[in-house]
PDB file of C-alpha atoms in Angstrom:
ATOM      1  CA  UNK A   1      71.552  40.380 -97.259  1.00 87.00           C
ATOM      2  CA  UNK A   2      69.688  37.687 -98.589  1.00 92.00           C
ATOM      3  CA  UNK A   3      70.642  33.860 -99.162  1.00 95.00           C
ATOM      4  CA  UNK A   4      68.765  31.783-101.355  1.00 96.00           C
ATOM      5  CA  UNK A   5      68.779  27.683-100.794  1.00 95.00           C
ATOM      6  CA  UNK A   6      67.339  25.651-103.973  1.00 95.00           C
ATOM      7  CA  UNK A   7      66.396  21.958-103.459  1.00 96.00           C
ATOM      8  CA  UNK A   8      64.855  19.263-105.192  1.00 97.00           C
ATOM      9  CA  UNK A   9      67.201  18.462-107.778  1.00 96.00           C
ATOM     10  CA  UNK A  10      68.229  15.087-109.271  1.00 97.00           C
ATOM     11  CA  UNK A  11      68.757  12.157-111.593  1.00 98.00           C
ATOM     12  CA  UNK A  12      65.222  11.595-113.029  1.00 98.00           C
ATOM     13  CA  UNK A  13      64.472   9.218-116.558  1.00 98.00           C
ATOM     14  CA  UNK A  14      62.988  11.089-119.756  1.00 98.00           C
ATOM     15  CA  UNK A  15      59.093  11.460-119.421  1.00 98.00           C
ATOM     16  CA  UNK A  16      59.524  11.993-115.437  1.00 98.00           C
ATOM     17  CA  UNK A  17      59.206  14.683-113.154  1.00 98.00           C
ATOM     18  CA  UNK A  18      60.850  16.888-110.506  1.00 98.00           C
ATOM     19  CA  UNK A  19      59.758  19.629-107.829  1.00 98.00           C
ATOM     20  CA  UNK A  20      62.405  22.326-107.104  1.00 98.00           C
ATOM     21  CA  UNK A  21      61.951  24.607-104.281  1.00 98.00           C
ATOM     22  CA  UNK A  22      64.118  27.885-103.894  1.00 97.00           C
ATOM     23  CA  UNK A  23      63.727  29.236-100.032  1.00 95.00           C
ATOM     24  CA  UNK A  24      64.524  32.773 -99.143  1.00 94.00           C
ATOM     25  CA  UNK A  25      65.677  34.459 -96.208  1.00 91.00           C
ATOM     26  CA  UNK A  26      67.421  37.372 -94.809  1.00 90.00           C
ATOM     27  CA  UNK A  27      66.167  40.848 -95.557  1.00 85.00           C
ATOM     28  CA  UNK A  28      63.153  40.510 -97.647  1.00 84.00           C
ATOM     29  CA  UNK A  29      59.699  42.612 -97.529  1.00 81.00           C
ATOM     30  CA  UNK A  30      57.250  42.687 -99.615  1.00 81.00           C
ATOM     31  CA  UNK A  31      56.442  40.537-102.707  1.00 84.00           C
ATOM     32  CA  UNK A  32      59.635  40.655-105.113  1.00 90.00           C
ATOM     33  CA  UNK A  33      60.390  39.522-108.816  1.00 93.00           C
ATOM     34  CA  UNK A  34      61.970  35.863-108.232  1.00 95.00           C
ATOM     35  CA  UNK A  35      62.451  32.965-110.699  1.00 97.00           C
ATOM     36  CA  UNK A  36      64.436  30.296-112.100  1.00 98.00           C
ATOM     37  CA  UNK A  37      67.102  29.864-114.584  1.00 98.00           C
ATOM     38  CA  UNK A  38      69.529  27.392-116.224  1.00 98.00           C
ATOM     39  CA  UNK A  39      72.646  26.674-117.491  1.00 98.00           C
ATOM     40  CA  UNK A  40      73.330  23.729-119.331  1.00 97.00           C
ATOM     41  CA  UNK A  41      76.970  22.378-120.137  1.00 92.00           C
ATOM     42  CA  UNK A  42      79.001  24.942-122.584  1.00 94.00           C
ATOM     43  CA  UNK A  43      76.008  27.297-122.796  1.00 96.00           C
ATOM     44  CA  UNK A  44      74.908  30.358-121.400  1.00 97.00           C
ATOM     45  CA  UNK A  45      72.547  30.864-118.375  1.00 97.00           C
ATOM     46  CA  UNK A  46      68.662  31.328-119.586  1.00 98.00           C
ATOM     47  CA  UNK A  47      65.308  32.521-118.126  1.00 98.00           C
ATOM     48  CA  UNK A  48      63.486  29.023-117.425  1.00 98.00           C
ATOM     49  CA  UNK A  49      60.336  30.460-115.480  1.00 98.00           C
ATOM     50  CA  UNK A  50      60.095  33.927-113.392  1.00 97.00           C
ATOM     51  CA  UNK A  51      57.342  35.805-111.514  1.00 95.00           C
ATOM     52  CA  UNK A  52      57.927  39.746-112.315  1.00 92.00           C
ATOM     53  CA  UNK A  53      57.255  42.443-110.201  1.00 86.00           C
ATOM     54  CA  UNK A  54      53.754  42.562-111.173  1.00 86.00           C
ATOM     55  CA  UNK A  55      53.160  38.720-109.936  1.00 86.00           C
ATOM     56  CA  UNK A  56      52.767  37.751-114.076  1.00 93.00           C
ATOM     57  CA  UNK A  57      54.417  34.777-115.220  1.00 96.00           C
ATOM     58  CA  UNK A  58      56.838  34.249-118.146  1.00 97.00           C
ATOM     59  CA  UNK A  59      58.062  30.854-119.268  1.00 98.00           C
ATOM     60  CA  UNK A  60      60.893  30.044-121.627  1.00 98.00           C
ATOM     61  CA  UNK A  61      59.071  28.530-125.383  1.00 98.00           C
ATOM     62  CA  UNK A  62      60.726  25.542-124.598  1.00 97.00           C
ATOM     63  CA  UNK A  63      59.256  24.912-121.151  1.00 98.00           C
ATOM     64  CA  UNK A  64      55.490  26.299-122.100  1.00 98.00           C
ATOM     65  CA  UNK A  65      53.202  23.532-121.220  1.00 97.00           C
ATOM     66  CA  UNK A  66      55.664  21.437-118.601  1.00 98.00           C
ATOM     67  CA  UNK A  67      56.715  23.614-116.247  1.00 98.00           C
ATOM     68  CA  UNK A  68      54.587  25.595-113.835  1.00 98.00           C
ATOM     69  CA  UNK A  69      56.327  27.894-111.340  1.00 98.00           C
ATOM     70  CA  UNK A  70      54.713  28.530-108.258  1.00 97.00           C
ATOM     71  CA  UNK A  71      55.058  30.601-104.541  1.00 95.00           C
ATOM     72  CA  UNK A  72      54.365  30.623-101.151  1.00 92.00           C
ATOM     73  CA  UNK A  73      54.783  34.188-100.580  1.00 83.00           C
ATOM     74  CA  UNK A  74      54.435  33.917 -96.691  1.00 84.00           C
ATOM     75  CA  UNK A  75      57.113  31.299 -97.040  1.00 84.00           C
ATOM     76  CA  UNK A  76      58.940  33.750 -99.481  1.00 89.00           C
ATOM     77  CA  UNK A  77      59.811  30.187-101.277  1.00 94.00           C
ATOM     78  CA  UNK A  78      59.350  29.455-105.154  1.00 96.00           C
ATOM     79  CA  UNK A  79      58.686  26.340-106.682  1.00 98.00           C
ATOM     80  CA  UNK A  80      58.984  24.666-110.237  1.00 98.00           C
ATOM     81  CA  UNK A  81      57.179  21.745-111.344  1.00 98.00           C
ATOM     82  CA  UNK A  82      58.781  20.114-113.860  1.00 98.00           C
ATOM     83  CA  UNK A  83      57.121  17.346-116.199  1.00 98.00           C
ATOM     84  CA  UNK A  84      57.425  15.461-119.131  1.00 98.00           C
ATOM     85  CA  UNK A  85      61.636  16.218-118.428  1.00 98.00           C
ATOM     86  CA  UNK A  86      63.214  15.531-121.353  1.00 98.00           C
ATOM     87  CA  UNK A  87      67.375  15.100-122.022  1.00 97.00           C
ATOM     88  CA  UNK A  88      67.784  18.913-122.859  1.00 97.00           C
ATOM     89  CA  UNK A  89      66.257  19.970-119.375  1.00 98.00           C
ATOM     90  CA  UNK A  90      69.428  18.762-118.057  1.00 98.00           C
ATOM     91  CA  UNK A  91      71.339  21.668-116.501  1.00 98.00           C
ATOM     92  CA  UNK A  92      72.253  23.128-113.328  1.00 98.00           C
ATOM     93  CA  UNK A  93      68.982  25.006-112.189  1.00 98.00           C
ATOM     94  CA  UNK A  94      69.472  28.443-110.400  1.00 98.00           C
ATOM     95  CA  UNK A  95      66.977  30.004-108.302  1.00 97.00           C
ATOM     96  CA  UNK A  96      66.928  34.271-108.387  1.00 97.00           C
ATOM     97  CA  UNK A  97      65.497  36.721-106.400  1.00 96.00           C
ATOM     98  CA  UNK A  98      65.294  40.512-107.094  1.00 93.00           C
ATOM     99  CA  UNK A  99      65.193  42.278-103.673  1.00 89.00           C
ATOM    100  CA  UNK A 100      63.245  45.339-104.139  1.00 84.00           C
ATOM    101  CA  UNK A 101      64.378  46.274-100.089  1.00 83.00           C
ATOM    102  CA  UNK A 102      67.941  46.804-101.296  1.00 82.00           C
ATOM    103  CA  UNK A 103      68.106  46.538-105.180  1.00 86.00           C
ATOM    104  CA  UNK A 104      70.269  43.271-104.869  1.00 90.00           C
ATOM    105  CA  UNK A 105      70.396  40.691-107.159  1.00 94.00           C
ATOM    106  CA  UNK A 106      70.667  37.976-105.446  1.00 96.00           C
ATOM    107  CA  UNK A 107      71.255  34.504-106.876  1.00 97.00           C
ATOM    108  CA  UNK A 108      71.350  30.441-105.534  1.00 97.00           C
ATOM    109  CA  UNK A 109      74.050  28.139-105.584  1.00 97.00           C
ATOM    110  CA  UNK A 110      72.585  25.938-108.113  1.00 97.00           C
ATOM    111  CA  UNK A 111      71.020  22.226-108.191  1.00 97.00           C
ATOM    112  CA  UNK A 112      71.506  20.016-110.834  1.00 98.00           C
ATOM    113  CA  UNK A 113      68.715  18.400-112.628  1.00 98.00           C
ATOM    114  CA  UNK A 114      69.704  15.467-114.952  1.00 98.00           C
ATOM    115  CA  UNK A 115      67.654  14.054-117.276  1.00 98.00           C
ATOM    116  CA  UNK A 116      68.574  10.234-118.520  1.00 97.00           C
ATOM    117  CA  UNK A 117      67.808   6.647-119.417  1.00 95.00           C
TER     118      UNK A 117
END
C-alpha cells in the first residue's frame, strides 16, 4: 500500500504564488511516474504537471511557463511551484503516484488552491 499526503494549499490573490508538496510512503522502490492534477468546480480532473517513468516532464499548455514540478526522490516527495496564479488555477489539486512495485494507482486526498481578490 501506499498513502499519499499533499500540502501547501490555500487562499492566495491573482499574481501570487503557492508551493504544494505531495509526500509518499508505504511500499515504494525505485523512482516511479508521479504528478499532479486538478479538478476545478463542474469539470473533469486534468493532467496539471507529471514526471513519467522516464523522469521527463509534461506540463498542461495552460500551466507552461508558471508551474515547475519538482522531486526529492530520496524523500519520494513531489513538489509544484506555482506562480503568476491566476482565478482559473482555482481547483482542488491532487497529487498521483504510479507504483511500479505493485501496479497501483494510487491517488491523494486533494488540497484546495483558491485563487482570489
Amino acid at each position: 500500500q501506499v498513502q499519499l499526503v499533499e500540502s501547501g494549499g490555500g487562499l492566495v490573490q491573482p499574481g501570487g504564488s503557492l508551493r504544494l508538496s505531495c509526500a509518499a510512503s508505504g511500499s515504494i522502490f525505485g523512482i516511479n511516474p508521479m504528478g499532479w492534477y486538478r479538478q476545478a468546480p463542474g469539470k473533469e480532473r486534468e493532467l496539471v504537471a507529471r514526471f513519467t517513468s522516464g523522469g521527463i516532464t509534461n506540463y498542461a499548455d495552460s500551466v507552461k511557463g508558471r508551474f515547475t514540478i519538482s522531486r526529492d526522490n530520496a524523500e519520494n516527495t513531489v513538489y509544484l511551484q506555482m506562480n503568476s496564479l491566476k482565478p482559473e488555477d482555482t481547483a482542488v489539486y491532487y497529487c498521483r503516484l504510479q507504483n511500479v512495485y505493485d501496479a497501483g494507482d494510487y491517488w491523494g486526498k486533494g488540497t484546495l488552491v483558491t485563487v482570489s481578490s
